[in-house]
Coordinates of N, CA and C in Angstrom, one line a residue:
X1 N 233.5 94.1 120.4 CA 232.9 93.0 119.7 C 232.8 91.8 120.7
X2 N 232.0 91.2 120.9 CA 231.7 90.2 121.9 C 231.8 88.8 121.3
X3 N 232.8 87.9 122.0 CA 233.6 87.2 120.9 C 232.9 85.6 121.7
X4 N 232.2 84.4 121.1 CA 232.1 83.2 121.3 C 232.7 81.6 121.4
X5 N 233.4 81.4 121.3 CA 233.7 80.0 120.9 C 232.3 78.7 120.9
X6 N 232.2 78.6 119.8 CA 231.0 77.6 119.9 C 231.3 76.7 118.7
X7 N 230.2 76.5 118.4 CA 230.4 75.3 117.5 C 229.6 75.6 116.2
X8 N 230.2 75.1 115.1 CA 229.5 75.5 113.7 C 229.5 74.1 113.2
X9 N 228.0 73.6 112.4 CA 228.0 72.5 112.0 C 228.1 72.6 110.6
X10 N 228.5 71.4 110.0 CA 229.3 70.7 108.6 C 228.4 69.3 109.0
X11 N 229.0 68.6 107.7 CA 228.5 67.1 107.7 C 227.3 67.4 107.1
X12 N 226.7 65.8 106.5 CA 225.8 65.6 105.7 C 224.4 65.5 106.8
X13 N 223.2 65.3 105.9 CA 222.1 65.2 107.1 C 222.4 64.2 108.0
X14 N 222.0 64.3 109.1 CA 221.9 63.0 110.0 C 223.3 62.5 110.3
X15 N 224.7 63.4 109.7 CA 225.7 62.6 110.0 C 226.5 64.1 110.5
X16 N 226.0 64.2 111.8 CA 226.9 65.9 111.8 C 228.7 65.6 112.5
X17 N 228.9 66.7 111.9 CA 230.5 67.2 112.4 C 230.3 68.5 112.4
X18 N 231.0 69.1 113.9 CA 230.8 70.5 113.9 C 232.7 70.7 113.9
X19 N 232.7 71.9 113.8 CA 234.0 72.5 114.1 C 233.7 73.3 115.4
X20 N 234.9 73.9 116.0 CA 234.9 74.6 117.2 C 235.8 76.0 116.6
X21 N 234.9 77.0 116.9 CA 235.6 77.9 116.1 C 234.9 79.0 117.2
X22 N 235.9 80.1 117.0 CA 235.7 81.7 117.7 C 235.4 82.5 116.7
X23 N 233.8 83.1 117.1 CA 233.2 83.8 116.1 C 232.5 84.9 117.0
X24 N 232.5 86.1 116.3 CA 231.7 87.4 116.5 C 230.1 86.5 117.2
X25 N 229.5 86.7 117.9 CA 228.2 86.3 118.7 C 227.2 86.7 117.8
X26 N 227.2 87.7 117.1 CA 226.1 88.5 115.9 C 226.5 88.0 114.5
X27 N 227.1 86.9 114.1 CA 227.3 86.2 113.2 C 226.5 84.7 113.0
X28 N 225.9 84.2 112.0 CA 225.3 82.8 112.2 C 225.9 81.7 112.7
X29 N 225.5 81.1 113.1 CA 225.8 79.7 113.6 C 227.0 79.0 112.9
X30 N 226.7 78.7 111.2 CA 227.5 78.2 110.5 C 227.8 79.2 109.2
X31 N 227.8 80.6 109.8 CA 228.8 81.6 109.1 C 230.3 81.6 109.3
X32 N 230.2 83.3 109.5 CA 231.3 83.8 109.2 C 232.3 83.9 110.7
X33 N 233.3 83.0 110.6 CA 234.1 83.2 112.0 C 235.1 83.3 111.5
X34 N 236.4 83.7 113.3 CA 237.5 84.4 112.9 C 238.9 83.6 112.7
X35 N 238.2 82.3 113.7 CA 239.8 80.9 113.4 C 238.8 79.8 113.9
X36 N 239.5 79.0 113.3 CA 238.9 77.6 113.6 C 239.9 76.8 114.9
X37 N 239.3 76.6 115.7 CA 239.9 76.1 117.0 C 240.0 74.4 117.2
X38 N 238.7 73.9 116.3 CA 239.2 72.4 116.7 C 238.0 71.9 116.0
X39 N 237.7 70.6 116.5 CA 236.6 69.8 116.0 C 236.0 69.1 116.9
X40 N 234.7 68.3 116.6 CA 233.9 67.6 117.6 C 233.2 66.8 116.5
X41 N 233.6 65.4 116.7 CA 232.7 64.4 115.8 C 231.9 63.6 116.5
X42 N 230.5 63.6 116.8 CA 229.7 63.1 117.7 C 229.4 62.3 117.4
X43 N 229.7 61.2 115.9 CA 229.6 59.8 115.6 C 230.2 59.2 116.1
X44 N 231.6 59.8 116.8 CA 232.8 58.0 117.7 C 232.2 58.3 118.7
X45 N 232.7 56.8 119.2 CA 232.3 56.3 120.5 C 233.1 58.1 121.5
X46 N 232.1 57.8 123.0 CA 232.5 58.8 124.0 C 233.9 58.6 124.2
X47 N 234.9 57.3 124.1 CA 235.9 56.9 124.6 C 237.2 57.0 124.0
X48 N 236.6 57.7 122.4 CA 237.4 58.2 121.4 C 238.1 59.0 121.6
X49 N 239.4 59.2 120.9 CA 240.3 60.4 121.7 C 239.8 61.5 119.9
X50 N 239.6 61.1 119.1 CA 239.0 61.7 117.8 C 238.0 62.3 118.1
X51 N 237.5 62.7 118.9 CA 235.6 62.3 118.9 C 236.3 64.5 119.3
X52 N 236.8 64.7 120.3 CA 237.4 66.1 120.3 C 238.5 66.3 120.1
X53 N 238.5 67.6 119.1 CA 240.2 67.5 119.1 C 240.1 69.4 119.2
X54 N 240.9 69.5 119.8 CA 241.1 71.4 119.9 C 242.6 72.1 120.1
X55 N 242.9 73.2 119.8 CA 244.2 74.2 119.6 C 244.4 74.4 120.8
X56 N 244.6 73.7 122.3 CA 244.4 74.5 123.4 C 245.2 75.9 123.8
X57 N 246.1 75.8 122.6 CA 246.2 77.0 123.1 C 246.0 78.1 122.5
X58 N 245.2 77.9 121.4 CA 244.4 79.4 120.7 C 243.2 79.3 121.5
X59 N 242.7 78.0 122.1 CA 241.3 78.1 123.0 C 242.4 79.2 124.4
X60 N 242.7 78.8 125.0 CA 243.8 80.2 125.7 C 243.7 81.5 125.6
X61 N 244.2 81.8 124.5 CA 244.1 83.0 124.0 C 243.0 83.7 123.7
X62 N 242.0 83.0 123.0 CA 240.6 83.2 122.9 C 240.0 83.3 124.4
X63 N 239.9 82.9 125.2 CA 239.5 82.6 126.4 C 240.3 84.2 127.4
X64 N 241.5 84.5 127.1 CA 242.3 85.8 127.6 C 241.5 86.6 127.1
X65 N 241.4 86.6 125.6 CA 241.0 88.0 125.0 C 239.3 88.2 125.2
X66 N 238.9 87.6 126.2 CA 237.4 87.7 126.7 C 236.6 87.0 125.7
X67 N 236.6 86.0 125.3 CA 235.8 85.3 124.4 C 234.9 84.1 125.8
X68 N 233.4 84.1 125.1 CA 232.7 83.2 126.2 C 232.4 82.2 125.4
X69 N 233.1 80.7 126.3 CA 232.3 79.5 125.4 C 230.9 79.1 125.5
X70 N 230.3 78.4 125.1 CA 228.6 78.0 125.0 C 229.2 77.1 125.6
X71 N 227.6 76.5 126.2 CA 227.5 75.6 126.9 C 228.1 74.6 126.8
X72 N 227.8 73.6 125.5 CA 228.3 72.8 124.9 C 230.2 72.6 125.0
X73 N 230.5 74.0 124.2 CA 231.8 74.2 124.3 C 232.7 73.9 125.7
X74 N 231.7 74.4 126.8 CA 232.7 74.7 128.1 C 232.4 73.3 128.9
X75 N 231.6 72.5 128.5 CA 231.8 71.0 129.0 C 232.4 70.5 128.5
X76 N 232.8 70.5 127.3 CA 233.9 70.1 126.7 C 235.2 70.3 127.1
X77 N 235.6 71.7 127.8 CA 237.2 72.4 128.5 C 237.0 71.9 129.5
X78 N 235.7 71.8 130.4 CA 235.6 71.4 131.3 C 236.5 69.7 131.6
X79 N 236.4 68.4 130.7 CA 236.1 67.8 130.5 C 238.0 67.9 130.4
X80 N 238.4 68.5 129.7 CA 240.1 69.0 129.1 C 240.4 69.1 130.1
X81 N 239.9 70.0 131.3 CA 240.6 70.3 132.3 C 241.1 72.0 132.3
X82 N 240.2 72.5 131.2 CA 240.7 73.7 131.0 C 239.9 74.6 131.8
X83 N 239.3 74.3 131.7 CA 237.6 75.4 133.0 C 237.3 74.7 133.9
X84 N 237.3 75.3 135.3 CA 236.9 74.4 136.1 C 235.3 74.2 136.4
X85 N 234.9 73.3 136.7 CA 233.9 72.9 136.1 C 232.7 73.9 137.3
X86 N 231.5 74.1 136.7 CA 230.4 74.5 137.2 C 229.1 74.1 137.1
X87 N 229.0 74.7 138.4 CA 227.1 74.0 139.3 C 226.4 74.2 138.4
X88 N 225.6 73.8 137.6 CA 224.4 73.8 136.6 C 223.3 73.3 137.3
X89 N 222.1 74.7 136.7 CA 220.6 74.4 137.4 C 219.9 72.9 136.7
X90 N 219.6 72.0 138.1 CA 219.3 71.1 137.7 C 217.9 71.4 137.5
X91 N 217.2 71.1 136.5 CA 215.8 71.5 135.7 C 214.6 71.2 136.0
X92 N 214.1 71.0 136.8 CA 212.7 69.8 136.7 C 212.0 69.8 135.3
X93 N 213.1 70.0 133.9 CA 212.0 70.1 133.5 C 211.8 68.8 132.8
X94 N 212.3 67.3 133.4 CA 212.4 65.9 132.7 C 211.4 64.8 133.5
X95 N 211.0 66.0 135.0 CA 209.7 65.3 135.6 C 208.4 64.8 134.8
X96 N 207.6 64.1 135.4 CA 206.5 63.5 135.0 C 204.9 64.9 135.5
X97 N 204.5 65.2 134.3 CA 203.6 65.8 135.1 C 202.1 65.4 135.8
X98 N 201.5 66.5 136.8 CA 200.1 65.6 138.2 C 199.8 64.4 137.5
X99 N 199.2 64.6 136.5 CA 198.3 63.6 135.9 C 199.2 62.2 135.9
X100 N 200.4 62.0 135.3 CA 201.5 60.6 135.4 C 202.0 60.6 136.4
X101 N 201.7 61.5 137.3 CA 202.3 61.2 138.7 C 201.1 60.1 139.2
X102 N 200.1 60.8 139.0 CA 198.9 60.0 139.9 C 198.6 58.4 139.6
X103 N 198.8 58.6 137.7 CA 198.6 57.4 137.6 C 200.1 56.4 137.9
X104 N 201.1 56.7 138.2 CA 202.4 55.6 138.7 C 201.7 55.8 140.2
X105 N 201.0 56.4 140.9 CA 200.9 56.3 142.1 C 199.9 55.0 142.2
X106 N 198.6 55.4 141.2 CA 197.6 54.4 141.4 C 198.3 52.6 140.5
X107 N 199.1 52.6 139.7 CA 199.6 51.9 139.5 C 200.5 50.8 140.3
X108 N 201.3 51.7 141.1 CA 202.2 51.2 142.4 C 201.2 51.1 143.0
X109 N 200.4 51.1 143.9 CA 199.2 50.7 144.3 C 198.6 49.7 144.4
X110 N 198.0 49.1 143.0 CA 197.8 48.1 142.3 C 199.2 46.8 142.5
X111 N 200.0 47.5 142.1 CA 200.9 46.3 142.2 C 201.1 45.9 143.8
X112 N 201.5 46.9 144.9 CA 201.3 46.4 146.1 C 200.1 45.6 146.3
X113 N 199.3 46.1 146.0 CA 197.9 45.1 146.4 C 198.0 43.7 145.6
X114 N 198.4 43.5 144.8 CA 198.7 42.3 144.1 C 199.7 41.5 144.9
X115 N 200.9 42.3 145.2 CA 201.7 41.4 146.2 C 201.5 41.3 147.1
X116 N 200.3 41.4 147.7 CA 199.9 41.7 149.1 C 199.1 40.2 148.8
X117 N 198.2 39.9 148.0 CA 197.4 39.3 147.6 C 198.1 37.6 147.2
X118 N 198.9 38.3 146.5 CA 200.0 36.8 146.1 C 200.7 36.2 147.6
X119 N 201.1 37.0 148.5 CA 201.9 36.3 149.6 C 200.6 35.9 151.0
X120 N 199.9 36.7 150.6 CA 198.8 36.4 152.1 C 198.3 34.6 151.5
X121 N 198.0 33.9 150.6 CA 197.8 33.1 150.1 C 198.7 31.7 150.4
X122 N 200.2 32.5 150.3 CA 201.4 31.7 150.4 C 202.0 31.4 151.9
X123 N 200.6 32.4 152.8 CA 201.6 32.3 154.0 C 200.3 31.4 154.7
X124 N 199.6 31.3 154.4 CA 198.3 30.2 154.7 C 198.6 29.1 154.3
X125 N 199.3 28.9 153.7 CA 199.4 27.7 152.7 C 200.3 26.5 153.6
X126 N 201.3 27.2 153.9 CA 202.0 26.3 155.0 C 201.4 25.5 156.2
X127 N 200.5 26.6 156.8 CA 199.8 26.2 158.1 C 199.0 25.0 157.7
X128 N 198.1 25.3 156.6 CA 197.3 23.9 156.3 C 198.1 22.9 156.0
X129 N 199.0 22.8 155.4 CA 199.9 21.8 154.9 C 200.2 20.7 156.3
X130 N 200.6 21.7 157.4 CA 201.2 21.6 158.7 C 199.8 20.4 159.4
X131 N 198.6 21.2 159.3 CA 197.6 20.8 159.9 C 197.0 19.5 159.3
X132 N 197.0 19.8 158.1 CA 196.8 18.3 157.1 C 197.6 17.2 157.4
X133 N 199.0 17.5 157.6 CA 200.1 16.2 158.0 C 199.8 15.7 159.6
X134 N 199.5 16.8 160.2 CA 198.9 16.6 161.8 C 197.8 15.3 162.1
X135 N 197.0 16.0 161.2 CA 195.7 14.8 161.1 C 196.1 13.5 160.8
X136 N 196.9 13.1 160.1 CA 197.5 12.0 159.1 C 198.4 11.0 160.4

């Protein structure tokens, strides 16, 4: 039997609370599992000591008896101090794609040529000033 610790969601719409529970991997999401290991309330602040609370040591034992956390779950241990933490593929997938590349290209562009435009103006400006007082 291939055993998970993950999370099963509770709470009303829009206001979730999950539990952290070890459940058969071929069981639903928010079925049928075997113990309840803890909680996670994603409404308190990050700085909340409420916000996770867990059995660490049925997470232990679960963790002995070959149970694999989800992702979620193991940044969480991670975070405990219980797993030591791991390299995760960073994604490109939050890049901009060709097309909004081109246009921040052609837009930076624009803006340089604008400040290019604004200070060539400013740096003339002195000299005459200079030359005007000269005359005087």
């Amino acid at each position: 039997m291939s055993m998970k610790i993950r999370l099963a969601r509770g709470g009303s719409k829009k206001r979730p609370f999950y539990a952290i529970v070890a459940a058969d991997s071929r069981m639903p999401r928010d079925g049928r599992f075997i113990e309840k290991l803890g909680t996670y309330n994603p409404m308190l602040p990050k700085d909340s000591e409420e916000r996770v609370k867990m059995d660490m040591e049925r997470v232990k034992y679960w963790l002995g008896e070959g149970a694999q956390p989800t992702d979620r779950v193991s940044r969480m241990l991670e975070a405990a101090g219980e797993l030591p933490k791991k390299d995760r593929a960073n994604l490109q997938k939050g890049t901009p794609g060709k097309a909004a590349q081109a246009r921040a290209e052609e837009k930076a562009a624009k803006a340089a040529a604008a400040e290019q435009a604004a200070n060539a103006p400013a740096e003339e400006a002195p000299a005459q000033e200079e030359a005007a007082a000269a005359e005087e």
